[in-house]
Short mmCIF file of C-alpha atoms in Angstrom, two decimals:
data_model
loop_
_atom_site.label_atom_id
_atom_site.label_comp_id
_atom_site.label_asym_id
_atom_site.label_seq_id
_atom_site.Cartn_x
_atom_site.Cartn_y
_atom_site.Cartn_z
CA MET A 1 -1.56 -8.98 46.22
CA LYS A 2 -0.98 -7.27 42.86
CA LYS A 3 0.50 -3.84 42.97
CA VAL A 4 -0.59 -2.22 40.04
CA ILE A 5 1.34 0.48 38.69
CA ALA A 6 -1.31 3.10 36.99
CA LEU A 7 1.16 5.47 35.49
CA THR A 8 4.99 5.10 34.63
CA LEU A 9 7.13 7.70 32.94
CA ALA A 10 7.45 7.76 29.51
CA CYS A 11 11.09 6.97 29.07
CA ILE A 12 12.29 5.04 31.44
CA MET A 13 16.32 4.95 30.94
CA ALA A 14 17.05 4.66 35.10
CA LEU A 15 14.79 4.26 37.91
CA THR A 16 15.80 4.61 41.65
CA LEU A 17 13.70 4.91 44.35
CA CYS A 18 14.21 6.70 47.83
CA SER A 19 11.88 7.47 50.68
CA CYS A 20 10.18 10.87 50.43
CA GLY A 21 9.92 11.82 54.27
CA SER A 22 7.32 10.70 56.90
CA THR A 23 4.41 11.49 54.73
CA GLY A 24 4.93 9.19 51.98
CA GLY A 25 5.23 8.54 48.32
CA SER A 26 8.85 7.76 46.68
CA SER A 27 10.77 9.77 43.61
CA SER A 28 11.97 8.13 40.90
CA GLY A 29 14.49 10.75 37.89
CA ASP A 30 15.05 10.21 34.69
CA SER A 31 18.30 11.18 33.70
CA GLY A 32 18.38 11.42 30.23
CA ASN A 33 14.92 13.78 30.51
CA ASN A 34 15.68 15.58 33.97
CA VAL A 35 12.31 14.39 34.98
CA SER A 36 11.79 13.73 38.91
CA THR A 37 8.39 11.91 39.99
CA LYS A 38 7.22 11.77 43.13
CA HIS A 39 5.21 8.40 43.58
CA LEU A 40 1.93 8.19 45.75
CA THR A 41 0.13 5.34 47.27
CA LEU A 42 -3.57 4.95 46.89
CA ASP A 43 -5.08 2.02 48.97
CA ILE A 44 -8.75 1.41 47.96
CA THR A 45 -10.64 -1.63 49.24
CA GLN A 46 -12.13 -2.88 46.34
CA SER A 47 -10.76 -5.52 43.32
CA ASP A 48 -9.13 -5.11 40.64
CA ASN A 49 -12.53 -5.82 38.79
CA SER A 50 -14.42 -2.94 40.50
CA THR A 51 -15.45 0.22 39.08
CA MET A 52 -13.52 1.69 42.23
CA HIS A 53 -10.61 0.35 40.47
CA GLN A 54 -11.01 1.50 36.71
CA GLY A 55 -11.77 5.34 38.52
CA ALA A 56 -8.52 5.19 40.53
CA LEU A 57 -6.52 4.39 37.39
CA LYS A 58 -8.85 7.25 35.58
CA PHE A 59 -7.23 9.46 38.58
CA ALA A 60 -4.01 8.11 38.46
CA GLU A 61 -3.61 8.69 34.50
CA LEU A 62 -4.99 11.79 35.10
CA VAL A 63 -2.78 12.90 37.58
CA GLU A 64 0.30 12.24 35.49
CA GLU A 65 -1.20 14.34 32.45
CA TYR A 66 -1.72 17.40 34.74
CA THR A 67 0.66 17.47 36.70
CA ASP A 68 3.11 17.14 33.39
CA GLY A 69 4.83 13.91 35.10
CA ARG A 70 5.61 15.63 38.50
CA TYR A 71 3.44 13.43 40.28
CA ALA A 72 1.96 9.32 39.42
CA VAL A 73 -0.12 7.40 41.75
CA ASP A 74 0.66 3.70 42.57
CA VAL A 75 -2.68 2.36 42.64
CA TYR A 76 -3.49 -0.81 45.45
CA THR A 77 -6.33 -2.86 45.91
CA ASN A 78 -8.26 -5.11 48.47
CA ALA A 79 -6.76 -2.82 51.14
CA ALA A 80 -3.31 -4.51 50.33
CA LEU A 81 -1.65 -1.50 51.98
CA GLY A 82 -3.91 -2.02 55.31
CA SER A 83 -3.53 -5.75 55.82
CA GLY A 84 -7.03 -5.88 54.21
CA SER A 85 -8.88 -3.19 56.19
CA GLN A 86 -10.12 -0.15 55.34
CA LEU A 87 -10.44 1.31 58.83
CA THR A 88 -6.27 0.33 58.87
CA SER A 89 -5.93 1.89 55.53
CA THR A 90 -7.66 5.11 56.46
CA GLU A 91 -6.29 5.09 59.94
CA MET A 92 -2.37 4.77 57.93
CA THR A 93 -3.47 7.36 55.31
CA GLN A 94 -3.89 9.73 59.13
CA LYS A 95 -0.66 8.98 59.99
CA GLY A 96 1.03 9.33 56.60
CA THR A 97 2.62 5.83 56.16
CA ILE A 98 -0.22 5.81 53.34
CA ASP A 99 -0.57 8.82 50.74
CA MET A 100 -4.30 8.39 50.02
CA VAL A 101 -6.94 6.05 50.57
CA LEU A 102 -10.82 5.59 49.43
CA THR A 103 -12.48 5.17 53.10
CA SER A 104 -15.70 5.58 53.96
CA THR A 105 -17.66 8.37 55.82
CA ALA A 106 -18.64 5.89 58.65
CA ILE A 107 -15.18 5.09 59.63
CA LEU A 108 -14.18 9.04 59.35
CA SER A 109 -17.69 9.88 61.90
CA ASN A 110 -15.80 7.31 64.29
CA MET A 111 -13.20 10.45 64.27
CA ASP A 112 -15.77 13.49 63.78
CA GLY A 113 -19.50 12.80 64.28
CA ASN A 114 -20.05 15.59 61.46
CA PHE A 115 -19.41 12.52 59.00
CA TYR A 116 -22.88 10.68 60.40
CA ALA A 117 -24.60 12.87 58.32
CA PHE A 118 -24.13 11.12 55.33
CA ASP A 119 -24.73 7.60 56.46
CA MET A 120 -28.34 8.51 57.93
CA PRO A 121 -31.10 6.30 56.49
CA TRP A 122 -33.40 7.95 53.99
CA LEU A 123 -31.66 11.21 54.16
CA VAL A 124 -29.89 11.29 50.61
CA GLU A 125 -33.19 10.72 48.43
CA ASP A 126 -31.68 11.03 44.66
CA LEU A 127 -28.78 11.04 42.30
CA ASP A 128 -29.72 14.92 41.65
CA TRP A 129 -28.47 15.66 44.90
CA VAL A 130 -25.32 13.80 45.51
CA ASP A 131 -24.16 15.07 41.84
CA GLU A 132 -24.91 18.92 42.87
CA ASN A 133 -23.58 18.33 46.42
CA LEU A 134 -20.97 15.79 46.83
CA VAL A 135 -18.86 17.30 44.36
CA ALA A 136 -15.68 20.00 44.83
CA GLY A 137 -16.63 23.55 44.89
CA SER A 138 -20.52 23.08 46.34
CA LYS A 139 -20.86 24.37 50.18
CA LEU A 140 -22.37 20.64 51.62
CA PHE A 141 -18.04 19.66 49.77
CA ASP A 142 -16.31 22.34 51.51
CA LEU A 143 -17.64 22.15 54.95
CA ALA A 144 -16.70 18.33 55.25
CA SER A 145 -13.05 19.38 53.91
CA GLU A 146 -12.79 21.35 56.71
CA LYS A 147 -14.23 18.27 59.11
CA ALA A 148 -11.66 16.16 57.14
CA GLU A 149 -8.63 18.58 57.83
CA GLY A 150 -9.42 18.60 61.12
CA ILE A 151 -8.73 14.79 61.39
CA GLY A 152 -5.73 15.23 59.47
CA PHE A 153 -7.15 14.58 55.72
CA LYS A 154 -7.44 16.49 52.66
CA LEU A 155 -10.86 15.29 51.42
CA LEU A 156 -10.62 15.57 46.87
CA ALA A 157 -13.54 14.07 45.56
CA PHE A 158 -16.20 11.05 46.38
CA ALA A 159 -16.11 8.06 45.20
CA GLU A 160 -19.94 6.41 44.32
CA LEU A 161 -20.65 2.55 45.73
CA GLY A 162 -24.39 3.28 45.35
CA TYR A 163 -27.32 3.03 47.52
CA ARG A 164 -27.89 0.48 49.93
CA GLU A 165 -30.86 -1.86 48.92
CA PHE A 166 -32.13 -4.79 51.30
CA THR A 167 -31.82 -8.63 50.41
CA ASN A 168 -33.80 -11.11 52.54
CA SER A 169 -34.65 -14.97 52.30
CA LYS A 170 -37.79 -14.81 53.86
CA ARG A 171 -40.50 -12.27 52.46
CA THR A 172 -41.43 -9.32 50.07
CA ILE A 173 -40.86 -5.90 51.91
CA GLU A 174 -42.97 -3.07 51.32
CA THR A 175 -43.64 -1.89 54.34
CA PRO A 176 -42.36 -1.51 58.17
CA ALA A 177 -44.24 -4.03 59.22
CA ASP A 178 -42.29 -6.26 56.70
CA MET A 179 -39.60 -6.53 58.59
CA ALA A 180 -41.15 -7.43 62.43
CA GLY A 181 -38.82 -10.23 63.30
CA LEU A 182 -36.23 -10.33 60.68
CA LYS A 183 -32.70 -11.33 61.56
CA VAL A 184 -30.51 -8.66 59.91
CA ARG A 185 -26.99 -8.00 59.64
CA SER A 186 -25.55 -4.15 59.47
CA PRO A 187 -22.33 -3.51 59.43
CA GLY A 188 -22.65 0.31 61.73
CA ALA A 189 -24.49 1.52 65.00
CA ILE A 190 -26.50 3.73 62.48
CA GLY A 191 -27.85 0.73 60.72
CA LEU A 192 -28.05 -1.22 63.89
CA ALA A 193 -30.49 1.49 65.25
CA ALA A 194 -32.70 1.63 62.26
CA TYR A 195 -33.22 -1.95 62.04
CA THR A 196 -34.20 -2.26 65.72
CA LEU A 197 -36.66 0.30 65.59
CA LEU A 198 -37.77 -1.30 62.41
CA GLY A 199 -38.79 -4.84 64.71
CA CYS A 200 -35.85 -6.36 63.37
CA ASN A 201 -33.47 -8.54 65.49
CA ALA A 202 -30.06 -6.16 64.05
CA THR A 203 -26.60 -8.07 64.45
CA SER A 204 -23.05 -7.26 63.27
CA ILE A 205 -21.43 -9.99 61.65
CA ASP A 206 -17.72 -9.19 59.48
CA PHE A 207 -18.17 -8.90 56.14
CA GLY A 208 -16.55 -11.93 55.26
CA GLU A 209 -18.69 -14.29 57.10
CA LEU A 210 -21.87 -12.61 55.46
CA TYR A 211 -22.45 -14.75 52.79
CA THR A 212 -22.27 -18.41 54.85
CA ALA A 213 -24.19 -16.70 57.36
CA MET A 214 -27.29 -16.31 55.10
CA GLN A 215 -26.65 -19.60 53.76
CA GLN A 216 -27.10 -21.61 56.93
CA GLY A 217 -29.77 -19.03 58.68
CA ALA A 218 -27.90 -17.51 60.96
CA VAL A 219 -29.33 -14.13 59.40
CA ASP A 220 -32.29 -13.46 57.50
CA GLY A 221 -30.96 -10.41 55.65
CA GLU A 222 -28.76 -7.75 55.01
CA ASP A 223 -28.27 -4.53 52.92
CA ASN A 224 -25.62 -3.25 50.46
CA PRO A 225 -25.24 -1.55 47.14
CA ILE A 226 -26.23 -3.92 44.37
CA ASP A 227 -24.00 -2.75 41.73
CA GLY A 228 -21.01 -2.72 44.25
CA ILE A 229 -21.32 -5.73 46.28
CA ILE A 230 -24.63 -7.73 46.15
CA VAL A 231 -23.93 -8.83 42.51
CA PRO A 232 -20.23 -9.36 42.51
CA ASN A 233 -20.34 -11.65 45.87
CA ARG A 234 -23.18 -13.25 44.54
CA PHE A 235 -25.66 -12.69 47.51
CA TYR A 236 -28.72 -13.37 45.35
CA GLU A 237 -27.78 -16.96 45.62
CA VAL A 238 -28.64 -16.93 48.92
CA GLN A 239 -31.22 -13.97 49.25
CA HIS A 240 -34.42 -13.93 47.31
CA TYR A 241 -36.17 -11.26 48.30
CA ILE A 242 -34.76 -7.57 46.82
CA THR A 243 -36.00 -4.21 48.17
CA ILE A 244 -34.87 -1.36 46.42
CA TRP A 245 -35.76 1.33 49.31
CA ASN A 246 -32.82 3.93 48.84
CA PHE A 247 -31.80 2.87 52.92
CA GLN A 248 -28.07 4.86 52.86
CA TYR A 249 -26.25 6.53 50.09
CA CYS A 250 -22.56 5.17 50.12
CA GLY A 251 -20.28 7.97 48.92
CA LEU A 252 -16.69 7.09 49.53
CA PRO A 253 -14.21 9.96 50.04
CA LEU A 254 -11.20 9.70 48.76
CA ALA A 255 -8.76 10.89 51.08
CA MET A 256 -5.05 12.53 51.27
CA ASN A 257 -2.70 12.51 54.09
CA LEU A 258 -3.10 16.76 54.86
CA ASP A 259 0.91 17.14 55.42
CA LEU A 260 1.22 16.00 52.44
CA TRP A 261 -1.03 17.88 50.79
CA ASN A 262 0.21 20.82 52.45
CA SER A 263 3.55 20.16 51.05
CA ILE A 264 2.76 19.69 47.30
CA ASP A 265 2.80 23.54 45.82
CA SER A 266 -0.62 25.26 44.61
CA ALA A 267 -0.23 24.54 41.14
CA ASP A 268 -0.08 20.68 41.58
CA GLN A 269 -2.75 20.93 44.09
CA GLU A 270 -5.35 21.94 41.94
CA ALA A 271 -4.15 19.24 39.10
CA ILE A 272 -4.53 16.77 41.76
CA MET A 273 -7.92 18.25 42.71
CA LYS A 274 -8.57 18.72 39.10
CA ALA A 275 -8.02 14.68 38.66
CA ALA A 276 -9.73 13.96 41.26
CA THR A 277 -12.77 14.95 40.33
CA GLU A 278 -12.80 14.17 36.73
CA GLY A 279 -11.31 10.67 37.74
CA PHE A 280 -14.12 9.63 40.39
CA ALA A 281 -16.87 11.59 37.93
CA TYR A 282 -15.79 8.45 35.80
CA GLN A 283 -16.21 5.98 37.77
CA LYS A 284 -19.95 6.75 39.00
CA GLN A 285 -21.16 6.86 35.53
CA LEU A 286 -19.41 3.61 34.91
CA THR A 287 -21.21 2.23 38.15
CA ARG A 288 -24.73 3.82 36.92
CA ASP A 289 -24.25 2.70 33.81
CA SER A 290 -23.90 -1.08 34.97
CA TYR A 291 -26.80 -0.82 37.22
CA ALA A 292 -29.72 -1.53 35.31
CA THR A 293 -27.64 -5.12 34.46
CA SER A 294 -27.33 -5.84 37.32
CA VAL A 295 -30.73 -5.72 38.43
CA GLN A 296 -31.26 -7.84 35.28
CA THR A 297 -28.68 -10.58 36.53
CA MET A 298 -30.65 -10.96 40.09
CA ILE A 299 -33.99 -10.73 37.75
CA ASP A 300 -32.96 -13.82 35.90
CA TYR A 301 -31.60 -15.69 38.13
CA GLY A 302 -35.22 -16.21 39.69
CA CYS A 303 -35.13 -13.28 42.37
CA GLU A 304 -38.19 -11.04 43.22
CA VAL A 305 -37.03 -7.53 42.95
CA THR A 306 -39.77 -5.04 44.18
CA GLU A 307 -38.59 -1.05 44.04
CA LEU A 308 -40.17 1.21 46.58
CA THR A 309 -42.68 4.67 46.42
CA ALA A 310 -41.88 7.71 47.38
CA GLU A 311 -44.94 7.14 49.57
CA GLN A 312 -43.37 3.82 50.98
CA LYS A 313 -40.03 5.21 51.64
CA ALA A 314 -41.46 7.87 53.36
CA ALA A 315 -43.08 5.28 55.62
CA PHE A 316 -40.03 3.34 56.47
CA LYS A 317 -37.73 7.02 57.12
CA ALA A 318 -40.50 7.61 59.59
CA ALA A 319 -40.43 4.86 61.41
CA VAL A 320 -36.80 5.39 62.06
CA GLU A 321 -36.62 9.45 62.74
CA PRO A 322 -36.69 8.79 66.81
CA MET A 323 -33.22 7.70 65.71
CA TYR A 324 -32.62 11.19 64.22
CA ALA A 325 -32.06 13.51 67.23
CA GLU A 326 -29.04 11.24 68.85
CA TYR A 327 -27.18 11.51 65.76
CA PHE A 328 -28.02 14.95 64.62
CA ALA A 329 -26.56 16.30 68.04
CA GLN A 330 -23.00 15.44 67.02
CA ILE A 331 -23.34 17.31 63.33
CA ASP A 332 -23.44 21.12 62.80
CA ASP A 333 -26.25 23.00 61.66
CA ALA A 334 -24.77 24.45 58.45
CA ILE A 335 -24.07 20.53 57.22
CA LEU A 336 -27.79 19.67 58.34
CA ALA A 337 -28.96 22.91 56.34
CA GLU A 338 -27.52 21.21 53.38
CA PHE A 339 -29.24 17.79 53.72
CA GLY A 340 -32.75 19.74 54.25
CA VAL A 341 -32.91 19.11 57.94
CA SER A 342 -32.75 20.49 61.31
CA LYS A 343 -32.32 19.85 65.07
#
């Protein structure tokens, strides 16, 4: 996998790489300008042509600018440092082998149940709420940061993959009753529980096998973000019916190894946080700007795209409410309050 060097020194006369301890990274010195730059590794699961990669590169650019070249970020795509696995990349960051990772709240919830709140179905109603709450300085961000530090991470920002929307090869979906009997792939426990309550035959299938499974009829449907997954992977070729229902919002945490973070001086910590906030605000806008084009791509291919009303989505939320208590029991009251719910 190609390594993308996002930042370089303005004038490189002599470059010497050396180990920087157990928290990762490497340093390079410019003998002519007396500049010492520490290189930080960032592993992301998405590909080179994704908005996540563009956001990571913007973050890297701003880190160099805001730290006056004291830090640089080396971005790796397709989870190259974690052998293609986002979970492995996350665990390696937790241990300090990798410096930073663009992870998922689903992975973090296996380490601390409070992160289940971010994946509960139909709990994040709109992007205005996202822009108010999933940003540095908000109460929810501070609460999430505290929980992340408890498992060895410093939370820097949230990237945006988008809402998980439903696709299937059988029929139009407008009510919970329409889901009955469908064979549906879901990647995690929360999704499996929700689809079971909706009357589906829910199953887990590795993402790499999903297109073939849909093509061959092993599964009838699945859910994923339109712009980030469904269109780039051309799922619409084998899934005629698209339902926009805002099932789960996918905000991906940008996390740094906590020991490494604590080794950075306060001025550079502030600079890195600023770079993360601005870099992934840029990424979110890129994702939102391309959303309409992605939907049109599916329509042009011949897919039927159905966007549910607020009342229709409320009916689906009511159908899965019996599962909430089990997961809410693992989430602090203060975090639930920021989502507007309680145990």
